[in-house]
Amino acid sequence: MRANSNNTEENKALTLMIFGATGDLTHRKLLPALYHLMAEKQLPDETRVIAIGRRDLSEEEYRASVRQSVARHSRSGVDETHLEEFINALSYHQMEFVSDPESYQGFKKRLEKIEKNYTQPAVRLFFLAVAPEFFGVIVSHLKANKLAVRRNPDHRVMIEKPFGSDLASARALNAIISDALDERQVYRIDHYLGKEMIRNILALRFGNSLFEPLWNHNYIDNIQITASETLGVEGRGAYYEQAGILKDMLQNHLLQMLALITMEPPADLMPESIRDEKVKALRALRRYETTGACAEIALGQYVSGLINGESVPGYREEKDVASDSVTPTFIALRANVDNFRWGGVPIYIRAGKRMNKRCTQIVVEFKRLPGINYYPEFKNQPPNLLVIEVQPTEGIHFQINAKRPGNGFVVDQVEMNYAQSSRFQGNVPEAYEQLILEAYRANSSLFTRWDELEQSWQFVESIERNCQPDSHHYPTYSPGSQGPERADLLLKADGRAWHEIELRTENIIKKGSSH
Ligand code: BG6
């Protein structure tokens, strides 16, 4: 059964216009995603892609660069016939989209000419894969030139993150955008919402009778959301100095995961119903309003050291990073969703760069039994765990206690595993494929609505305002570790511990048992 799709959309033609034709995101993610969508016939036959860039490139030069990027970054190799079909549907348009407002009229003529040849009404999908300071300018020009007309649901704009650099700038950007477009024409990207296992959270919660009755403070002890990366800032020091882990990961990806895990069941699966529930969860998220509240937060910065035998620089030694920078590259926190369902259940979040493993996982730890039959000693009782592994491999694991086979009666921890990565090997679309497809289908549930974003900014700003460590005693951690010691102490103070960052699905695949 497909949820959330709007079939009438699927007959429409599509013109996808990418601002930022030569950028990294376009070449690494968008063009390979479009190639796969077209090769798999997910988009209408009448699809045209116009890549818009400021560089003076010929059509042939641009197409040659696209061939290379698709071959390098495609998730499962390239079929020459499909690649040629894709290249034929693609064109390059050179224009000074920031400094020359007049150039939009020339572009409009080209677009209208393309649209005249369609046999069906067309969707205009503008993808802004440019530096964030250009988002507002481009949207204003699209409005002024009637390329995107307010209240026309077929005119849609996809906007990359970051949406603002703080609450005030996000509000200012939103004011420009909402002057040009209706909220339902705006598709704010959080690429985590396009990831398979993140999309699976709602199916798991609301498609099974098993979990939802237990999904509350009566049965759940705590939830742990981890997004650990082994990479450092990878040449993006200048951006990262402004963003830090709070704006780069927490404000968007991590809070979106939290919202999906904690939200109430929506009345239906329509985008607005889902987003209504997500925003309520984010609103219930307790802010860090006092310095005392900051005891629930551990920040840190990686220093130089070895990771997988390779020596790497510390954050303060990275290019474009200040030598006394206080930008955090790690955060662990205890979040509290103050509503009836979650009162008293800590939601621990941690994320960091240069950690020991690349892994995004959500661990739901259920409450322990009273200790009457098995495990009379309460503290030794292994809890039931539900682990949603988002990446690098995808899977769902349920840890239960069962009798070990043989004489005697020993109760052991065992896992029921669903290793999605082995069941659907090679066929799992990348996040951007899903995002582009769903924007074409007008399914905005995979995109962040303005009020969600506003709540997320408020939460993050409460941390920034109140919880800055002293620059001289900035907590650090070694590359290849699980973050600073304070992250462990945070849970220890609550009588708990972090669950291992474990690549469960990968281990199962290696052992050769699929699901
Ligand atoms: C991006 C951040 O939004 O997400 C990066 O800007 C981060 O710093 C990346 O590395 C993580 O995404 P993924 O899909 O690799 O988990």
mmCIF file of C-alpha atoms and ligand atoms in Angstrom, residues 29 160-161 190-192 195 227-229 231-233 236 239-240 247-249 252-253 353 358 360 391 431, ligand 1:
data_model
loop_
_atom_site.group_PDB
_atom_site.id
_atom_site.type_symbol
_atom_site.label_atom_id
_atom_site.label_comp_id
_atom_site.label_asym_id
_atom_site.label_seq_id
_atom_site.Cartn_x
_atom_site.Cartn_y
_atom_site.Cartn_z
ATOM 1 C CA LYS A 29 23.716 13.896 -5.082
ATOM 2 C CA GLU A 160 18.438 23.216 0.918
ATOM 3 C CA LYS A 161 19.576 23.644 4.489
ATOM 4 C CA ASP A 190 16.145 17.913 5.592
ATOM 5 C CA HIS A 191 17.736 15.037 3.740
ATOM 6 C CA TYR A 192 17.327 12.748 6.763
ATOM 7 C CA LYS A 195 16.330 8.213 4.380
ATOM 8 C CA ALA A 227 24.449 10.189 14.861
ATOM 9 C CA SER A 228 28.176 9.572 14.913
ATOM 10 C CA GLU A 229 30.522 10.293 12.040
ATOM 11 C CA LEU A 231 34.792 12.302 9.158
ATOM 12 C CA GLY A 232 35.922 15.715 10.371
ATOM 13 C CA VAL A 233 34.768 19.007 8.861
ATOM 14 C CA ARG A 236 34.137 23.181 5.365
ATOM 15 C CA TYR A 239 30.853 27.132 7.360
ATOM 16 C CA TYR A 240 31.300 24.893 10.377
ATOM 17 C CA LYS A 247 23.109 24.046 13.740
ATOM 18 C CA ASP A 248 24.677 21.458 11.475
ATOM 19 C CA MET A 249 23.013 18.373 12.963
ATOM 20 C CA ASN A 252 17.579 19.739 11.791
ATOM 21 C CA HIS A 253 18.381 16.026 11.445
ATOM 22 C CA LYS A 353 32.375 14.277 14.078
ATOM 23 C CA ARG A 358 29.837 6.076 11.273
ATOM 24 C CA THR A 360 22.996 6.642 12.981
ATOM 25 C CA GLN A 391 22.924 3.912 8.514
ATOM 26 C CA ALA A 431 17.516 10.193 0.174
HETATM 27 C C1 BG6 B 1 24.785 17.422 6.638
HETATM 28 C C2 BG6 B 1 25.825 18.127 7.462
HETATM 29 O O1 BG6 B 1 23.553 18.072 6.724
HETATM 30 O O2 BG6 B 1 24.642 16.095 7.118
HETATM 31 C C3 BG6 B 1 27.144 17.383 7.445
HETATM 32 O O3 BG6 B 1 26.012 19.435 6.960
HETATM 33 C C4 BG6 B 1 26.933 15.956 7.882
HETATM 34 O O4 BG6 B 1 28.107 17.994 8.277
HETATM 35 C C5 BG6 B 1 25.825 15.328 7.051
HETATM 36 O O5 BG6 B 1 28.145 15.258 7.680
HETATM 37 C C6 BG6 B 1 25.488 13.939 7.546
HETATM 38 O O6 BG6 B 1 24.634 13.365 6.599
HETATM 39 P P1 BG6 B 1 24.679 11.800 6.325
HETATM 40 O O7 BG6 B 1 23.585 11.579 5.333
HETATM 41 O O8 BG6 B 1 26.053 11.477 5.827
HETATM 42 O O9 BG6 B 1 24.425 11.180 7.665
#
